[in-house]
Coordinates of C-alpha atoms and ligand atoms in Angstrom, one line a residue:
X1 CA 0.0 0.0 0.0
X2 CA 2.8 2.4 0.8
X3 CA 4.5 1.9 -2.6
X4 CA 8.2 1.0 -2.7
X5 CA 9.4 4.2 -4.3
X6 CA 9.9 7.2 -2.2
X7 CA 8.5 10.3 -3.8
X8 CA 10.2 13.4 -2.5
X9 CA 7.9 16.3 -1.7
X10 CA 9.2 18.3 -4.7
X11 CA 8.2 15.4 -7.0
X12 CA 4.8 15.2 -5.4
X13 CA 4.3 19.0 -5.8
X14 CA 5.3 18.6 -9.5
X15 CA 2.9 15.8 -10.0
X16 CA 0.0 17.7 -8.3
X17 CA 0.8 20.8 -10.4
X18 CA 0.8 18.7 -13.6
X19 CA -2.4 16.9 -12.6
X20 CA -4.0 20.3 -12.0
X21 CA -3.1 21.6 -15.4
X22 CA -4.3 18.5 -17.1
X23 CA -7.6 18.6 -15.3
X24 CA -8.5 22.2 -15.1
X25 CA -6.6 23.6 -18.2
X26 CA -4.8 26.3 -16.2
X27 CA -1.9 26.7 -13.8
X28 CA -2.5 26.5 -10.1
X29 CA -2.1 29.7 -8.1
X30 CA -1.5 28.0 -4.8
X31 CA 0.2 24.8 -3.6
X32 CA -0.1 23.7 0.0
X33 CA 1.3 20.6 1.7
X34 CA 0.9 18.8 5.0
X35 CA 2.6 15.7 6.3
X36 CA 1.2 12.5 7.8
X37 CA 2.6 11.4 11.2
X38 CA 3.8 8.4 13.1
X39 CA 3.6 8.1 16.8
X40 CA 6.8 6.6 18.3
X41 CA 5.2 5.9 21.7
X42 CA 2.1 7.0 23.7
X43 CA -0.9 5.1 22.3
X44 CA -4.5 5.7 23.3
X45 CA -3.3 8.3 25.8
X46 CA -4.4 11.4 23.8
X47 CA -8.1 11.3 24.7
X48 CA -7.1 10.6 28.3
X49 CA -5.1 13.8 28.4
X50 CA -1.7 12.0 28.6
X51 CA 1.5 12.3 26.6
X52 CA 2.0 11.3 23.0
X53 CA 5.4 11.4 21.2
X54 CA 4.8 11.7 17.4
X55 CA 6.6 13.2 14.5
X56 CA 5.6 14.4 11.0
X57 CA 6.8 12.0 8.3
X58 CA 8.3 12.5 4.9
X59 CA 4.9 11.7 3.3
X60 CA 2.4 14.4 2.6
X61 CA -0.9 15.4 1.1
X62 CA -0.3 18.2 -1.5
X63 CA -3.0 20.5 -2.8
X64 CA -2.8 22.5 -6.0
X65 CA -5.6 25.1 -6.4
X66 CA -6.7 28.2 -8.3
X67 CA -9.8 30.4 -8.2
X68 CA -12.6 29.5 -10.7
X69 CA -15.4 31.5 -12.3
X70 CA -17.9 28.8 -11.9
X71 CA -21.0 29.6 -9.8
X72 CA -24.2 27.6 -9.0
X73 CA -27.6 28.5 -10.5
X74 CA -28.2 31.0 -7.7
X75 CA -24.7 32.3 -7.7
X76 CA -23.5 29.8 -5.1
X77 CA -19.8 29.2 -4.6
X78 CA -18.6 26.0 -6.2
X79 CA -15.5 24.0 -5.2
X80 CA -14.4 21.3 -7.6
X81 CA -12.0 18.8 -6.2
X82 CA -10.1 16.1 -8.0
X83 CA -8.3 13.4 -5.9
X84 CA -5.4 12.0 -7.9
X85 CA -5.2 9.1 -5.5
X86 CA -8.8 8.1 -5.9
X87 CA -9.1 9.2 -9.6
X88 CA -12.4 11.0 -8.7
X89 CA -13.8 14.5 -9.0
X90 CA -16.5 15.8 -6.6
X91 CA -18.1 19.3 -6.3
X92 CA -19.0 21.1 -3.1
X93 CA -21.5 23.9 -2.9
X94 CA -21.4 26.7 -0.4
X95 CA -24.9 28.0 0.1
X96 CA -25.6 30.9 2.6
X97 CA -22.1 30.5 4.1
X98 CA -22.9 26.9 4.8
X99 CA -21.6 23.6 3.5
X100 CA -23.0 20.1 4.0
X101 CA -21.7 16.7 4.8
X102 CA -21.9 14.1 2.0
X103 CA -20.6 11.0 3.7
X104 CA -17.7 10.6 1.4
X105 CA -14.0 11.6 1.3
X106 CA -14.8 15.2 0.6
X107 CA -16.2 15.5 4.1
X108 CA -12.6 15.9 5.4
X109 CA -12.4 19.0 3.1
X110 CA -15.9 20.3 3.7
X111 CA -15.3 20.2 7.4
X112 CA -12.4 22.6 7.1
X113 CA -14.4 24.9 4.8
X114 CA -17.2 24.9 7.4
X115 CA -14.6 25.9 10.1
X116 CA -13.4 28.9 8.0
X117 CA -17.0 29.9 7.1
X118 CA -17.8 29.9 10.8
X119 CA -15.0 32.3 11.4
X120 CA -16.5 34.7 8.8
X121 CA -14.0 33.9 6.0
X122 CA -15.1 34.7 2.5
X123 CA -14.3 31.8 0.2
X124 CA -14.4 32.2 -3.6
X125 CA -15.2 29.4 -6.1
X126 CA -12.1 27.1 -6.4
X127 CA -10.6 24.3 -8.4
X128 CA -8.5 21.9 -6.3
X129 CA -6.3 18.9 -7.0
X130 CA -5.5 16.6 -4.0
X131 CA -2.5 14.4 -4.4
X132 CA -0.4 12.6 -1.8
X133 CA 1.7 9.7 -0.7
X134 CA 0.4 9.1 2.8
X135 CA -1.4 5.7 2.5
X136 CA -5.1 6.1 2.9
X137 CA -6.4 4.4 6.0
X138 CA -3.0 3.0 7.0
X139 CA -2.8 4.6 10.4
X140 CA -0.3 7.3 9.3
X141 CA -3.0 9.9 9.3
X142 CA -3.8 10.8 5.7
X143 CA -7.0 12.2 7.1
X144 CA -5.2 14.8 9.3
X145 CA -2.7 15.5 6.4
X146 CA -5.7 16.2 4.2
X147 CA -7.5 18.4 6.7
X148 CA -4.3 20.4 7.6
X149 CA -3.4 20.9 3.9
X150 CA -6.9 22.3 3.3
X151 CA -6.6 24.6 6.3
X152 CA -3.2 25.8 5.1
X153 CA -4.6 26.5 1.7
X154 CA -7.6 28.4 3.0
X155 CA -5.4 30.6 5.2
X156 CA -3.6 31.7 2.0
X157 CA -6.8 32.0 -0.1
X158 CA -8.9 33.9 2.5
X159 CA -6.1 35.8 4.3
X160 CA -7.5 34.5 7.6
X161 CA -4.4 33.3 9.5
X162 CA -4.9 31.0 12.5
X163 CA -2.6 30.4 15.4
X164 CA -1.1 26.9 15.2
X165 CA -3.3 25.7 18.1
X166 CA -6.5 27.2 16.6
X167 CA -5.6 25.5 13.3
X168 CA -5.2 22.1 15.0
X169 CA -8.5 22.5 16.8
X170 CA -10.4 23.6 13.7
X171 CA -9.1 20.5 11.9
X172 CA -9.9 18.2 14.8
X173 CA -13.4 19.6 14.9
X174 CA -13.8 18.9 11.2
X175 CA -12.8 15.3 11.8
X176 CA -15.4 15.1 14.6
X177 CA -18.3 16.9 13.0
X178 CA -17.9 16.0 9.4
X179 CA -16.0 12.7 9.2
X180 CA -17.7 11.5 12.4
X181 CA -14.4 10.3 14.0
X182 CA -14.0 11.4 17.7
X183 CA -10.2 11.7 17.5
X184 CA -7.8 13.3 19.9
X185 CA -5.5 16.2 18.8
X186 CA -2.3 14.3 18.1
X187 CA -2.6 13.8 14.4
X188 CA -3.5 17.3 13.5
X189 CA -1.0 18.7 16.0
X190 CA 1.9 16.7 14.4
X191 CA 0.9 17.7 10.9
X192 CA 0.7 21.4 11.8
X193 CA 3.7 21.6 14.1
X194 CA 6.1 18.9 12.8
X195 CA 9.7 20.0 13.0
X196 CA 12.5 18.5 10.8
X197 CA 14.8 16.1 12.8
X198 CA 12.6 16.5 16.0
X199 CA 9.9 14.6 17.7
X200 CA 7.1 16.3 19.6
X201 CA 6.4 15.4 23.2
X202 CA 2.8 16.6 23.3
X203 CA 0.9 16.9 26.6
X204 CA -2.6 16.4 25.4
X205 CA -4.1 18.0 28.5
X206 CA -2.3 21.3 28.4
X207 CA -1.7 21.1 24.6
X208 CA 1.9 22.2 25.2
X209 CA 4.6 20.4 23.2
X210 CA 8.3 20.0 23.9
X211 CA 10.6 19.3 20.9
X212 CA 13.2 16.6 21.3
X213 CA 16.0 16.3 18.7
X214 CA 16.4 13.0 16.7
X215 CA 19.6 13.5 14.9
X216 CA 21.4 10.1 15.4
X217 CA 22.4 9.2 11.8
X218 CA 23.1 5.6 12.7
X219 CA 19.4 4.9 13.7
X220 CA 16.7 4.5 11.2
X221 CA 13.0 4.8 11.8
X222 CA 11.3 1.9 10.0
X223 CA 7.6 1.8 9.3
X224 CA 6.0 -1.4 8.3
X225 CA 2.4 -1.5 7.1
X226 CA 0.9 -4.9 8.0
X227 CA -1.6 -4.3 5.1
X228 CA -4.4 -5.5 7.2
X229 CA -7.2 -3.5 8.8
X230 CA -9.7 -5.4 10.9
X231 CA -13.2 -4.2 10.8
X232 CA -13.7 -4.0 14.5
X233 CA -11.4 -1.0 14.8
X234 CA -14.1 1.7 15.0
X235 CA -16.5 -0.1 17.4
X236 CA -13.6 -1.1 19.7
X237 CA -12.2 2.4 19.7
X238 CA -15.5 3.7 21.0
X239 CA -15.6 0.9 23.6
X240 CA -12.1 1.8 24.9
X241 CA -13.1 5.4 25.3
X242 CA -16.1 4.4 27.3
X243 CA -14.0 2.1 29.5
X244 CA -11.5 4.9 30.2
X245 CA -14.4 7.2 31.1
X246 CA -15.8 4.6 33.5
X247 CA -12.4 4.2 35.2
X248 CA -12.0 8.0 35.5
X249 CA -15.4 8.2 37.0
X250 CA -14.6 5.6 39.7
X251 CA -11.3 7.3 40.4
X252 CA -13.1 10.7 40.7
X253 CA -11.0 12.5 38.0
X254 CA -11.9 13.9 34.7
X255 CA -8.9 12.5 32.9
X256 CA -7.0 9.2 33.6
X257 CA -3.8 11.1 33.0
X258 CA -4.2 12.7 36.5
X259 CA -4.1 9.3 38.3
X260 CA -1.0 7.6 39.8
X261 CA -0.6 3.8 39.5
X262 CA -0.9 3.5 43.3
X263 CA -4.3 5.3 43.2
X264 CA -5.6 2.9 40.6
X265 CA -4.4 -0.1 42.4
X266 CA -6.1 1.1 45.6
X267 CA -9.4 1.0 43.7
X268 CA -8.9 -2.2 41.9
X269 CA -11.6 -4.1 43.9
X270 CA -14.2 -1.4 42.9
X271 CA -13.6 -2.0 39.2
X272 CA -14.5 -4.4 36.5
X273 CA -11.3 -6.3 35.6
X274 CA -11.4 -5.1 32.0
X275 CA -11.8 -1.5 33.0
X276 CA -8.9 -1.9 35.4
X277 CA -6.6 -3.2 32.7
X278 CA -7.5 -0.4 30.3
X279 CA -6.7 2.2 33.0
X280 CA -3.5 0.4 33.8
X281 CA -2.4 0.7 30.2
X282 CA -3.2 4.4 30.0
X283 CA -1.4 5.4 33.3
X284 CA 1.7 3.3 32.5
X285 CA 1.8 4.4 28.9
X286 CA 1.7 8.1 29.8
X287 CA 4.7 7.5 32.2
X288 CA 6.5 5.4 29.6
X289 CA 6.1 8.2 27.0
X290 CA 7.5 10.9 29.2
X291 CA 10.4 8.6 30.1
X292 CA 11.0 7.8 26.4
X293 CA 11.3 11.5 25.6
X294 CA 13.8 12.0 28.4
X295 CA 15.8 8.9 27.4
X296 CA 16.0 10.1 23.8
X297 CA 17.1 13.6 24.9
X298 CA 20.0 11.9 26.9
X299 CA 20.8 9.6 24.0
X300 CA 19.8 6.5 25.9
X301 CA 18.6 4.6 22.9
X302 CA 18.4 1.2 24.4
X303 CA 16.0 2.5 27.0
X304 CA 13.8 4.1 24.3
X305 CA 13.7 0.7 22.6
X306 CA 12.8 -1.1 25.8
X307 CA 9.9 1.3 26.5
X308 CA 8.6 0.8 23.0
X309 CA 8.5 -3.0 23.6
X310 CA 6.7 -2.5 26.9
X311 CA 4.2 -0.2 25.2
X312 CA 3.5 -2.9 22.6
X313 CA 3.0 -5.6 25.3
X314 CA 0.6 -3.3 27.2
X315 CA -1.4 -2.5 24.1
X316 CA -1.6 -6.2 23.3
X317 CA -2.4 -7.6 26.8
X318 CA -4.0 -4.7 28.8
X319 CA -5.6 -2.5 26.1
X320 CA -6.2 -5.4 23.7
X321 CA -6.0 -3.4 20.5
X322 CA -3.2 -5.3 18.7
X323 CA -3.8 -8.2 16.3
X324 CA -1.9 -11.3 15.2
X325 CA -0.3 -9.5 12.2
X326 CA 1.1 -6.6 14.3
X327 CA 2.3 -9.0 17.0
X328 CA 4.0 -11.1 14.3
X329 CA 5.8 -8.0 12.8
X330 CA 7.0 -7.0 16.3
X331 CA 8.4 -10.5 16.8
X332 CA 10.0 -10.6 13.4
X333 CA 11.8 -7.3 13.9
X334 CA 13.1 -8.3 17.3
X335 CA 14.2 -11.6 15.8
X336 CA 16.6 -9.6 13.7
X337 CA 18.6 -9.3 16.8
X338 CA 19.0 -7.0 19.8
X339 CA 22.7 -8.1 19.7
X340 CA 22.9 -6.5 16.3
X341 CA 21.5 -3.3 17.7
X342 CA 17.8 -3.6 17.0
X343 CA 16.4 -1.2 19.6
X344 CA 12.7 -1.6 19.8
X345 CA 9.4 -1.9 17.9
X346 CA 5.7 -1.6 18.5
X347 CA 2.3 -1.2 16.9
X348 CA 1.5 2.4 16.2
X349 CA -1.9 4.1 15.6
X350 CA -5.3 2.9 16.9
X351 CA -4.6 -0.8 16.4
X352 CA -6.4 -3.8 14.8
X353 CA -4.0 -3.5 11.8
X354 CA -2.1 -0.6 10.3
X355 CA 1.6 -0.1 11.0
X356 CA 4.5 -0.9 13.3
X357 CA 7.2 1.6 14.0
X358 CA 10.8 0.4 14.8
X359 CA 14.1 1.9 15.7
X360 CA 16.8 -0.1 14.0
X361 CA 20.5 0.3 13.1
X362 CA 21.0 1.9 9.7
X363 CA 23.8 -0.5 8.8
X364 CA 21.5 -3.6 8.8
X365 CA 18.3 -1.8 7.6
X366 CA 18.2 -3.6 4.2
X367 CA 18.8 -6.9 5.8
X368 CA 15.9 -6.3 8.3
X369 CA 13.6 -5.2 5.5
X370 CA 14.3 -8.3 3.4
X371 CA 14.1 -10.7 6.3
X372 CA 11.0 -9.4 7.9
X373 CA 9.1 -9.0 4.6
X374 CA 9.9 -12.5 3.5
X375 CA 9.0 -14.1 6.8
X376 CA 5.8 -12.0 7.2
X377 CA 4.7 -13.1 3.7
X378 CA 5.6 -16.7 4.5
X379 CA 3.4 -16.7 7.6
X380 CA 0.4 -14.6 6.5
X381 CA 0.5 -14.6 2.7
X382 CA 0.4 -10.8 2.8
X383 CA 3.2 -8.6 1.4
X384 CA 3.9 -5.8 3.9
X385 CA 4.7 -2.3 2.7
X386 CA 7.9 -0.8 4.2
X387 CA 9.5 2.6 4.3
X388 CA 11.9 4.6 6.4
X389 CA 11.5 8.3 7.4
X390 CA 13.2 11.0 9.3
X391 CA 11.1 13.5 11.3
X392 CA 9.8 16.1 8.8
X393 CA 8.6 19.7 8.8
X394 CA 4.9 20.4 9.3
X395 CA 2.4 22.0 6.9
X396 CA 3.6 24.8 4.6
X397 CA 2.5 26.8 1.6
X398 CA 4.8 25.7 -1.2
X399 CA 3.5 28.3 -3.7
X400 CA 1.3 31.4 -3.2
Ligands
ADP501 P1 -5.7 7.4 8.1 O1 -5.9 8.8 8.6 O2 -5.0 6.5 9.0 O3 -5.0 7.4 6.8 P2 -8.5 7.5 8.0 O4 -9.6 6.4 7.8 O5 -8.6 8.3 9.2 O6 -7.1 6.8 7.9 O7 -8.6 8.5 6.8 C1 -8.5 8.0 5.5 C2 -9.5 8.8 4.6 O8 -9.1 10.2 4.4 C3 -9.7 8.2 3.3 O9 -10.5 7.1 3.3 C4 -10.3 9.4 2.5 O10 -11.6 9.5 2.8 C5 -9.5 10.6 3.1 N1 -8.3 10.9 2.3 C6 -7.1 11.0 2.8 N2 -6.2 11.3 1.8 C7 -6.9 11.5 0.7 C8 -6.6 11.8 -0.7 N3 -5.4 12.0 -1.1 N4 -7.7 11.8 -1.6 C9 -8.9 11.6 -1.1 N5 -9.3 11.3 0.1 C10 -8.3 11.2 1.0
MG502 MG1 -7.1 9.3 10.3

């Protein structure tokens, strides 16, 4: 799904501009881009107000756009959008400063338009090409990349500039209200605020982030897409959120992030065993995430790796959001040898499929990719998709 060949951002921009010219018979006036993200550690902590530790990746959604003269029968604003990835054109109508959901991929875009309209922005008719190399639905947040690229474009088009946090919140609201996904703020935050060669330790309660350098040239960040997505993901996500709320209620706090492990243990007898396990994951994971950031800052790479492995075990056993394919990938990567310098690996994203993220020595990167891919295929009959990334810059206007 990820495609073997890395497309550099400049190539992607070129492709989007060419696609725009072919489709709309004119040159784009604006080009905006926003990256996907990967979370190194801190899973299912965001909606509990805990820490997450993501970075923007070298894969982006790019938009090429220009004003258009087209209007609806009653003078309505028309937005034509062609997705190069889906090979499909859709049109949105803005009527009386309002835009509707249509239960398709354009909702991620319409939600951002709605956010700008609510701020009183005047949006002209537009033609837009969407192109990108973040896999759709692979857990690397193509949805946030799409939302943030649209918000970045609309800032340039309307002249309405948002603070970074307001932009993040506007995009999150679009995902909630238009796409119907009750996500935390991590994905949009990383796509807006990503910093080259840095990870972001984000405190999801205060929304403050601390940047941590990742400059070690000997360590590669390896992302492996299991190429499975089990259907129970959405329903189980909602269940986990309810279980966390239940635990917080019993513990008398608003967010699980404010609980110490000893407080949880003291209330174990008052809790359903499942609710207890869920809370144990969240509390331990928040601590692990803060510790991983500290360890990285000090260059204690083996500790970072250990914490990633603990995180995976906790997601598998206590939070129960892993699956056989992700567990297998984790096992296969570690089989490549701690003694050879493999640091750690874990599932990343919501779970039930999607990707793993691993820290591995650059000098045996190719060997690991070959070995893990072959053995994963042998056991599952599925070809995984693999790529490496360095922490990338957040959203930007490429042309305006
Ligand atoms: P993820 O964010 O992990 O990639 P989601 O299910 O949250 O997965 O979001 C994927 C959805 O976002 C796609 O199904 C599609 O609706 C929309 N999307 C993302 N990128 C594009 C694109 N380039 N063209 C059209 N739709 C896109
Ligand atoms: Mg998403």
